XYZ file of N, CA and C in Angstrom:
564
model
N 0.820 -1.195 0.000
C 0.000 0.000 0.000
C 0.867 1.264 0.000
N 2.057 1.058 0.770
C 2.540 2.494 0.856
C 3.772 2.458 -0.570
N 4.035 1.597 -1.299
C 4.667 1.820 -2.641
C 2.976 2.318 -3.719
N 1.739 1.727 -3.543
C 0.806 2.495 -4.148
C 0.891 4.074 -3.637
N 1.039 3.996 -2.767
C 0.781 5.836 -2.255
C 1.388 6.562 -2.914
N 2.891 6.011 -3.144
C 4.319 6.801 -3.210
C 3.935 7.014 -4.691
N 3.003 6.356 -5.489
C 3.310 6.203 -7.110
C 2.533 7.459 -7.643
N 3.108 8.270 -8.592
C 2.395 9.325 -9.260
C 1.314 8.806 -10.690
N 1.793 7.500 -10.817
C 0.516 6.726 -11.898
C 1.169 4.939 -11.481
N 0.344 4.398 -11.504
C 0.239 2.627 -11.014
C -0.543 1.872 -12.557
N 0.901 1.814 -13.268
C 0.399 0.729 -14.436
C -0.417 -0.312 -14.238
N -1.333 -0.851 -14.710
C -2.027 -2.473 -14.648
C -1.807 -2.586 -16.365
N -1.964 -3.892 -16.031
C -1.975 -4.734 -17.713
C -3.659 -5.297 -18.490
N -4.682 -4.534 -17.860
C -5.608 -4.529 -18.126
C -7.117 -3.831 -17.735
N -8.081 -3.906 -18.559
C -9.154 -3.064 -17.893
C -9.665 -3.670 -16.746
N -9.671 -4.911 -16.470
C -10.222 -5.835 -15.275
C -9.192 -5.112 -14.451
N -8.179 -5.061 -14.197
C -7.192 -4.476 -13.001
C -7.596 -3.132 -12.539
N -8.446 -2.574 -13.734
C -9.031 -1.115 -13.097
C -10.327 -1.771 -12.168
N -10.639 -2.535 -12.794
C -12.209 -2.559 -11.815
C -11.390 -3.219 -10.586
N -10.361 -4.161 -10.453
C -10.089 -4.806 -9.241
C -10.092 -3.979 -8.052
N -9.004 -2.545 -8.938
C -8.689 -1.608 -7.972
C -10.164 -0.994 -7.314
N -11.053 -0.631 -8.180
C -12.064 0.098 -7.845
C -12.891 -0.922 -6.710
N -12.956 -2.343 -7.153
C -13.665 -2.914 -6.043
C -12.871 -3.621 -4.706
N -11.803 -3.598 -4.489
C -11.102 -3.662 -3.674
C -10.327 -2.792 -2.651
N -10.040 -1.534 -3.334
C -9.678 -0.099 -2.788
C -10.615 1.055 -2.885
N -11.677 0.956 -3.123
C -12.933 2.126 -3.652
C -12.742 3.557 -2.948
N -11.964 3.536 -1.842
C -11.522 4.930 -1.230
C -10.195 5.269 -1.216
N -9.635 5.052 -2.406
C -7.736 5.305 -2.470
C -8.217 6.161 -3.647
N -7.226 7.232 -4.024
C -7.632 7.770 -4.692
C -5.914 8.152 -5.608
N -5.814 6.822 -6.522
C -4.804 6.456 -7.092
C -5.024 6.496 -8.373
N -3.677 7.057 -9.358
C -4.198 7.476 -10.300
C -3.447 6.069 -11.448
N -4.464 5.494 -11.909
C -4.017 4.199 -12.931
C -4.226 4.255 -13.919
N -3.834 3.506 -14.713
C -3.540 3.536 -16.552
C -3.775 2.249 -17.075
N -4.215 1.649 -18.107
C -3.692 0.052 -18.724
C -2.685 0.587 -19.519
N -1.885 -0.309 -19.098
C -0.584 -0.010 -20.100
C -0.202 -1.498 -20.913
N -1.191 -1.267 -21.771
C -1.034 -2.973 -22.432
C 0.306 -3.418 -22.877
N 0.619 -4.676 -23.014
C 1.782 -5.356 -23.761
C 1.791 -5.152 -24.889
N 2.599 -5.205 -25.778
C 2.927 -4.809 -26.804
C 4.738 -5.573 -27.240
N 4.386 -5.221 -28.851
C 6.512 -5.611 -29.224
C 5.779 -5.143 -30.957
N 7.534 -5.104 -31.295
C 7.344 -4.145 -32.538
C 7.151 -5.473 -33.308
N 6.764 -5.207 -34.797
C 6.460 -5.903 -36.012
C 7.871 -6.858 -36.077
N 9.043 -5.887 -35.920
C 10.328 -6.789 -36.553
C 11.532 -5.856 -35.305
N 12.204 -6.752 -34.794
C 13.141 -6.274 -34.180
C 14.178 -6.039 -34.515
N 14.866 -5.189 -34.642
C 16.251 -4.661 -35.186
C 17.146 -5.371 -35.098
N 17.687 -5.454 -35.848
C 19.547 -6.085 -35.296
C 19.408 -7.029 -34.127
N 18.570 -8.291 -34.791
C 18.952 -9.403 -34.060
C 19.386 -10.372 -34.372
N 20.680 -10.757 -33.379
C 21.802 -11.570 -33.980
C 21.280 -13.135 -34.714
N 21.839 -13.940 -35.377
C 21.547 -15.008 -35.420
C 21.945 -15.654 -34.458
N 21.697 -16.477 -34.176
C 22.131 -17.373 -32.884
C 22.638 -18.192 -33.114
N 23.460 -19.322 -32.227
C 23.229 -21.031 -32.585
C 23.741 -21.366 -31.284
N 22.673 -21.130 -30.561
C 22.805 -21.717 -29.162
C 22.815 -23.055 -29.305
N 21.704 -23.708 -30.161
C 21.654 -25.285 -29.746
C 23.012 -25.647 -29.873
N 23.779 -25.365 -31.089
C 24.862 -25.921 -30.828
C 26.009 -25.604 -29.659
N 25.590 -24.569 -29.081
C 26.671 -24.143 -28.376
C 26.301 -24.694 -27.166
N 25.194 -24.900 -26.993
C 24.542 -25.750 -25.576
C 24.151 -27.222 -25.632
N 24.671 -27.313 -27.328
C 24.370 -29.329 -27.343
C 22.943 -29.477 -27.589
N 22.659 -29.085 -27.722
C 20.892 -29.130 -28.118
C 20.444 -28.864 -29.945
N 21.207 -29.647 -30.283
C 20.931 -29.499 -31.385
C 19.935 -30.730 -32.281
N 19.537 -31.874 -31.474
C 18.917 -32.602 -31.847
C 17.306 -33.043 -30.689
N 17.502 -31.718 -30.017
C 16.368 -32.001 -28.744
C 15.262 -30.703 -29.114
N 13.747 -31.142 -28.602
C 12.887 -30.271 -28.610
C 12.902 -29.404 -27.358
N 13.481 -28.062 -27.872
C 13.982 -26.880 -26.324
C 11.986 -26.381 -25.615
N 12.106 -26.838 -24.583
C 10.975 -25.958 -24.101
C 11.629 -24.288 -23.302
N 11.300 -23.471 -23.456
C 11.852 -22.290 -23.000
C 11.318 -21.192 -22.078
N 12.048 -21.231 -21.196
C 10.984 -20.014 -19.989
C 11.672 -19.015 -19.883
N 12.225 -17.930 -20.440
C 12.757 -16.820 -20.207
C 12.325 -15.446 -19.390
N 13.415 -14.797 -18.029
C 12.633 -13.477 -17.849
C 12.619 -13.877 -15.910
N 11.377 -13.252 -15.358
C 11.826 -13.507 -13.792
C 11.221 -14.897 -13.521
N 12.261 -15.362 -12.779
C 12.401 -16.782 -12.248
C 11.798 -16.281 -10.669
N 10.371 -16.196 -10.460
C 10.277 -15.841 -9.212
C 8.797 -16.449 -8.337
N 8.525 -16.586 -7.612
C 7.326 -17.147 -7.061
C 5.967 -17.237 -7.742
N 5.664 -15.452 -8.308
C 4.192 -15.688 -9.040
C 4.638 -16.466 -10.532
N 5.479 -17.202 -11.168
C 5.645 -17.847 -12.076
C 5.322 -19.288 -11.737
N 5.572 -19.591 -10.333
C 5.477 -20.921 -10.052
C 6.428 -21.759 -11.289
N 7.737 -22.064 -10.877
C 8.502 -22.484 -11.393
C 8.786 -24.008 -10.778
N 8.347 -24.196 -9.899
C 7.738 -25.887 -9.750
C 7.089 -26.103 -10.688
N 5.751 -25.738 -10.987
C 5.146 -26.171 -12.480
C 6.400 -26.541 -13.536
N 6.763 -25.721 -13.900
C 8.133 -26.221 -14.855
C 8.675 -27.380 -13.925
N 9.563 -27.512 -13.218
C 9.897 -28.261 -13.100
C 9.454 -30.029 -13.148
N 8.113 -29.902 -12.104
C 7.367 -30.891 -13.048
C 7.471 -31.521 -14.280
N 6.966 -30.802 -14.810
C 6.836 -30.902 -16.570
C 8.194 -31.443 -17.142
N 9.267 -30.891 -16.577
C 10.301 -31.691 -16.588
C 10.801 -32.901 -16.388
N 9.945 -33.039 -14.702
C 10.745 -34.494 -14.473
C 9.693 -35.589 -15.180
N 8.214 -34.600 -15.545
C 7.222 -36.026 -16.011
C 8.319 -36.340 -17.401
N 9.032 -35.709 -18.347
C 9.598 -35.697 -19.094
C 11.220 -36.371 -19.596
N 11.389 -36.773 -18.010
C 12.987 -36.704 -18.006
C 13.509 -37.934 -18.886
N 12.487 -38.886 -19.000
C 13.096 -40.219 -19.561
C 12.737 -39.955 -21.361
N 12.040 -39.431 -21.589
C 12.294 -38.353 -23.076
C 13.539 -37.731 -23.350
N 14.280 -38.409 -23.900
C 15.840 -38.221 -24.399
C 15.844 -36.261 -25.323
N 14.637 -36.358 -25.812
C 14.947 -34.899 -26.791
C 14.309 -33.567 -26.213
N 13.354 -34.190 -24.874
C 13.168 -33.086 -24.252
C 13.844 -32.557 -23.498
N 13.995 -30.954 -23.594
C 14.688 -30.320 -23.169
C 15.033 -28.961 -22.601
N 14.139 -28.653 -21.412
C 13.930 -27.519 -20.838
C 15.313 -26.163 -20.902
N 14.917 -25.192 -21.154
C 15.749 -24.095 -20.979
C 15.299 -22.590 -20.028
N 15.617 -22.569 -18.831
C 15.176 -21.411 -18.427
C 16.384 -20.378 -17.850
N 16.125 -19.369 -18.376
C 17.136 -18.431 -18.475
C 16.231 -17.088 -17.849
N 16.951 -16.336 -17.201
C 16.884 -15.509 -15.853
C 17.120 -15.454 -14.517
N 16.622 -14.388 -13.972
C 17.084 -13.777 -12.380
C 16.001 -14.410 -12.169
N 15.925 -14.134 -10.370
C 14.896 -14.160 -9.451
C 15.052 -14.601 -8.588
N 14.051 -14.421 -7.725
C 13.772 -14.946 -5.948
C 13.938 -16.449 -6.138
N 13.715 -16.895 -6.901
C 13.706 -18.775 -6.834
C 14.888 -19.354 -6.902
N 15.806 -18.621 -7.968
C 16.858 -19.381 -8.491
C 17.648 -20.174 -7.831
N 18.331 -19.386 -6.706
C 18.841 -21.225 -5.356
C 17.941 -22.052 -5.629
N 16.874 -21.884 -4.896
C 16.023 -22.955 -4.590
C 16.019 -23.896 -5.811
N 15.614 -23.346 -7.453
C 15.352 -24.053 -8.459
C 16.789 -24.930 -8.542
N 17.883 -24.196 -8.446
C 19.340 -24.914 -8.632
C 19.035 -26.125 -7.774
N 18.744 -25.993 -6.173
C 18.633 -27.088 -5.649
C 17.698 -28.332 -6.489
N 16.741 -27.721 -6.227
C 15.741 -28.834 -6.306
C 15.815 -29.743 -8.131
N 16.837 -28.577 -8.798
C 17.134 -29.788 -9.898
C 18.159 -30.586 -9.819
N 19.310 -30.401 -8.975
C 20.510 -31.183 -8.329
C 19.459 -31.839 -8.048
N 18.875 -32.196 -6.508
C 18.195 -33.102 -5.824
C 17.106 -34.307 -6.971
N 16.621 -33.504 -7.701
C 15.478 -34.322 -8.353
C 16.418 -34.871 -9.530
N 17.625 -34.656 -9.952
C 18.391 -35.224 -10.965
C 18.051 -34.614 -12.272
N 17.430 -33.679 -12.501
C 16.668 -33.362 -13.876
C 17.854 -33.278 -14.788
N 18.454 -33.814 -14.989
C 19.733 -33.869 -16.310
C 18.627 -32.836 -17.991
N 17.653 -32.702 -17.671
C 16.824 -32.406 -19.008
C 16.522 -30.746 -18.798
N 17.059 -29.918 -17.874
C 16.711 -28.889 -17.443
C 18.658 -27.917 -17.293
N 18.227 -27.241 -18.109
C 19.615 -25.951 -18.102
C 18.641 -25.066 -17.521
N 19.555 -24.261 -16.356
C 19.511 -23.161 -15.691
C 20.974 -21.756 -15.948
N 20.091 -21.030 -16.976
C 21.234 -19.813 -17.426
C 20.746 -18.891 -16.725
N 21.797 -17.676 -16.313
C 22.045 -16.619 -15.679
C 20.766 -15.678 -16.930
N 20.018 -13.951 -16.554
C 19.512 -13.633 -17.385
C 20.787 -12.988 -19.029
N 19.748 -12.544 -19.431
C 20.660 -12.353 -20.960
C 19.977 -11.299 -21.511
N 21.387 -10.177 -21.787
C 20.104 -8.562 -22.472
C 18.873 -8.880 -23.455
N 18.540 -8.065 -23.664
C 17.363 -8.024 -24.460
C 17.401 -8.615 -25.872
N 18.570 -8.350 -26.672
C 19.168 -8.327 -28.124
C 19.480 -10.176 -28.270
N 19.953 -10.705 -26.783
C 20.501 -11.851 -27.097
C 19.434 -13.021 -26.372
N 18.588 -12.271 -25.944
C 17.214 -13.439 -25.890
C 16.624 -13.166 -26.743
N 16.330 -12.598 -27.256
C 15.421 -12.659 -28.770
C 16.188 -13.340 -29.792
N 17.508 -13.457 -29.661
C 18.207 -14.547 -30.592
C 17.975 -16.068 -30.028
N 18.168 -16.116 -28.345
C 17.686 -17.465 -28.210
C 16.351 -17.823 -28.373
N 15.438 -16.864 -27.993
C 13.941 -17.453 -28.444
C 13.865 -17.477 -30.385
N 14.305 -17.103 -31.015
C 14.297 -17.865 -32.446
C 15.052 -18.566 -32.419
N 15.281 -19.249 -31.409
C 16.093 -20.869 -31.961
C 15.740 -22.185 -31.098
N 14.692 -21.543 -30.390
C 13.893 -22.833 -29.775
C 12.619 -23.092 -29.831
N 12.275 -24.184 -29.435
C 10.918 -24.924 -30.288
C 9.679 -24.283 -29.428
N 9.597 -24.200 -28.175
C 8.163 -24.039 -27.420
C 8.580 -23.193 -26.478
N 7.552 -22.213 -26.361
C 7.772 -21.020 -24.727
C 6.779 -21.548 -24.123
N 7.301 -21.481 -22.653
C 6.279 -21.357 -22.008
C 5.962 -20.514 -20.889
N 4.918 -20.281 -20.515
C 4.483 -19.473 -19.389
C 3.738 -20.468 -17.935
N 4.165 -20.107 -16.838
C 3.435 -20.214 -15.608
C 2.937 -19.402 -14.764
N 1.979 -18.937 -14.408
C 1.650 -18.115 -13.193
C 1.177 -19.400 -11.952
N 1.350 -18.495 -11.071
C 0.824 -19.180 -9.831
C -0.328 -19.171 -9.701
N -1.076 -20.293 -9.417
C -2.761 -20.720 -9.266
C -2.921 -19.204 -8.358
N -2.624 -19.453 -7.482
C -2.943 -18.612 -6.134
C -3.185 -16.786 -6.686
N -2.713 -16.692 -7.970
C -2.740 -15.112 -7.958
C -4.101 -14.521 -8.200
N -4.643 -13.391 -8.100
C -6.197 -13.287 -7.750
C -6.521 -11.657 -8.978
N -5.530 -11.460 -9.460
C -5.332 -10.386 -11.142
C -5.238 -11.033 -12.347
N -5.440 -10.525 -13.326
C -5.013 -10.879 -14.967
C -3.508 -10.666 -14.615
N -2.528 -11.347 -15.277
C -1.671 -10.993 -15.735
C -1.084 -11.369 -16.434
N -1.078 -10.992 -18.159
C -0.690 -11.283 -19.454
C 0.650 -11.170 -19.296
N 1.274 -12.310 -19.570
C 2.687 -12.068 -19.302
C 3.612 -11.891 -20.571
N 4.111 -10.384 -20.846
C 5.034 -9.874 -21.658
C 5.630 -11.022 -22.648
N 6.465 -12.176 -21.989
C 7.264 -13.469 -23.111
C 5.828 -13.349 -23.684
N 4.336 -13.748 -24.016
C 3.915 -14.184 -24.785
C 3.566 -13.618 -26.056
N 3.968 -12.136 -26.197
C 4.091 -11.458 -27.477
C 5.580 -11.500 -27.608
N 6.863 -12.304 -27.370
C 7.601 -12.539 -28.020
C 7.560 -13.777 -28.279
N 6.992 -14.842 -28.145
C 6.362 -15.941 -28.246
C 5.796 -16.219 -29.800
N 4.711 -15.075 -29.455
C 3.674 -14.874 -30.826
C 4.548 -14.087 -32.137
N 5.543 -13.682 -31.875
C 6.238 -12.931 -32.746
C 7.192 -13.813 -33.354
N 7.979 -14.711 -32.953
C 8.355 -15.462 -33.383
C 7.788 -17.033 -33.685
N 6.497 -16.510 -33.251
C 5.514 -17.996 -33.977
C 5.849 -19.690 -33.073
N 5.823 -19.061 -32.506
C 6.401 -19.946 -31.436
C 4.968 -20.636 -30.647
N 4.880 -22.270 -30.562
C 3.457 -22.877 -30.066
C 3.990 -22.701 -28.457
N 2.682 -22.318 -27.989
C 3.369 -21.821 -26.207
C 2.087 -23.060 -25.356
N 2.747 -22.993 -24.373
C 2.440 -24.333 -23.398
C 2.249 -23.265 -21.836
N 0.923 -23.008 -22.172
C 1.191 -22.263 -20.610
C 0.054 -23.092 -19.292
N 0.483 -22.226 -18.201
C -0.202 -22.731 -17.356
C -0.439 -21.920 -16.377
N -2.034 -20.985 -16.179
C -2.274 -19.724 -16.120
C -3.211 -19.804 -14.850
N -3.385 -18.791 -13.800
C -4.210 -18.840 -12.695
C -5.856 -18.823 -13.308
N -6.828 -19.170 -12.611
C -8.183 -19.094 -12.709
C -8.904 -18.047 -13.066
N -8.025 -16.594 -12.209
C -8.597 -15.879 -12.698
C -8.148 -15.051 -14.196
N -7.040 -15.482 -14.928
C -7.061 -15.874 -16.317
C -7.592 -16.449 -17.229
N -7.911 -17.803 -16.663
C -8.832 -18.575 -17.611
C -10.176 -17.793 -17.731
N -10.498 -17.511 -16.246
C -12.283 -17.247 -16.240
C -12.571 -16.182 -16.856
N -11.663 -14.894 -17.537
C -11.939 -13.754 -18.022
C -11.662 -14.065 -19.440
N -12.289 -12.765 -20.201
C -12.438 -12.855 -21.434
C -10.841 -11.648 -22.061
N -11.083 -10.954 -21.070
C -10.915 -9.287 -20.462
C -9.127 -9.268 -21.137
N -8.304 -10.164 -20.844
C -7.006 -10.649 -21.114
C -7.071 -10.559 -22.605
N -8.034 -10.994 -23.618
C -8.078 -11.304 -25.348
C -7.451 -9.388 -25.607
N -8.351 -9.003 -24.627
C -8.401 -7.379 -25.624
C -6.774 -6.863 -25.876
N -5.770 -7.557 -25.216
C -4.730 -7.185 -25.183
C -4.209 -7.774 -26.655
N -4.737 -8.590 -26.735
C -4.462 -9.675 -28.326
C -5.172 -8.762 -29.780
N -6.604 -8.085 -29.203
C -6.909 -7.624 -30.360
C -6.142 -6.678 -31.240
N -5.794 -6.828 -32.545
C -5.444 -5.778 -33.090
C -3.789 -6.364 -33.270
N -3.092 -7.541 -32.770
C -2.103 -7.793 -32.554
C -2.003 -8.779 -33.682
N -1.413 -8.545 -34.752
C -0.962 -9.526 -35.828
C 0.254 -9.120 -36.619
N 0.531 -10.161 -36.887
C 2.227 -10.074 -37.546
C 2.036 -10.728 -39.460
């Protein structure tokens, strides 16, 4: 509440986040915006890549989670998905970024053995958009538990590079319609 106070405008990623505010805070008198997601038609000067080869993955299907590695992602979900996967020789998880989880995720893939799961440090802007055109599937997780929309940014670089995405989204995502409007008007 007191980082809302401090803010001279409080982005949300949708019109439902205005009504949340209105029916949850109805006497704050905070000034908000939708500031939808968005990415350009064609990105400039982006390198070619060849990670697979440089990471050995050149004959495996990369699943890819790029960006914050942090609680509302629920990065157990990934992991999962991993170990249901692990005896699948070509599957092959890639998640690359910061965050609150990352010990923990390091552990718990030592411990669980996931040999099918790379954990990279994050990577500027210019040189993940080279690794996401060179792998097969993005995916997204939010945490069941979160109680907002929140369209998460990777999936218009996802859609931009045509990329089939595998997500796994809280309830109150599924149950709204409200999330599409961010899609309308969005074609490549």
């Amino acid at each position: 509440m007191q980082q809302y106070a401090a803010a001279d405008v409080i982005g949300v990623q949708t019109p439902a986040n205005l009504q949340y505010f209105a029916e949850q805070l109805p006497h704050e008198p905070y000034r908000l915006e939708v500031l939808f997601n968005w990415t350009p038609l064609e990105e400039p000067n982006v390198p070619r890549s060849d990670y697979r080869s440089q990471l050995g993955l050149n004959d495996k299907v990369v699943f890819f989670f790029g960006g914050n590695l942090g609680v509302a992602q629920d990065m157990d979900n990934i992991l999962r998905l991993a170990e249901s996967l692990k005896t699948e020789p070509k599957a092959t998880f890639l998640l690359v970024g910061e965050g609150s989880e990352v010990p923990r995720l390091k552990k718990a893939i030592e411990v669980k053995r996931l040999t099918n799961v790379l954990l990279l440090p994050a990577v500027a802007q210019q040189e993940y958009l080279g690794m996401l055109a060179d792998v097969d599937i993005g995916l997204i997780s939010l945490d069941k538990r979160l109680t907002t929309q929140n369209v998460p940014g990777k999936l218009m670089g996802y859609m931009q590079y045509s990329k089939p995405v595998l997500a796994s989204v809280n309830k109150t995502m599924i149950s709204s319609r409200s999330w599409m409007t961010q899609m309308q008007g969005f074609a490549f």
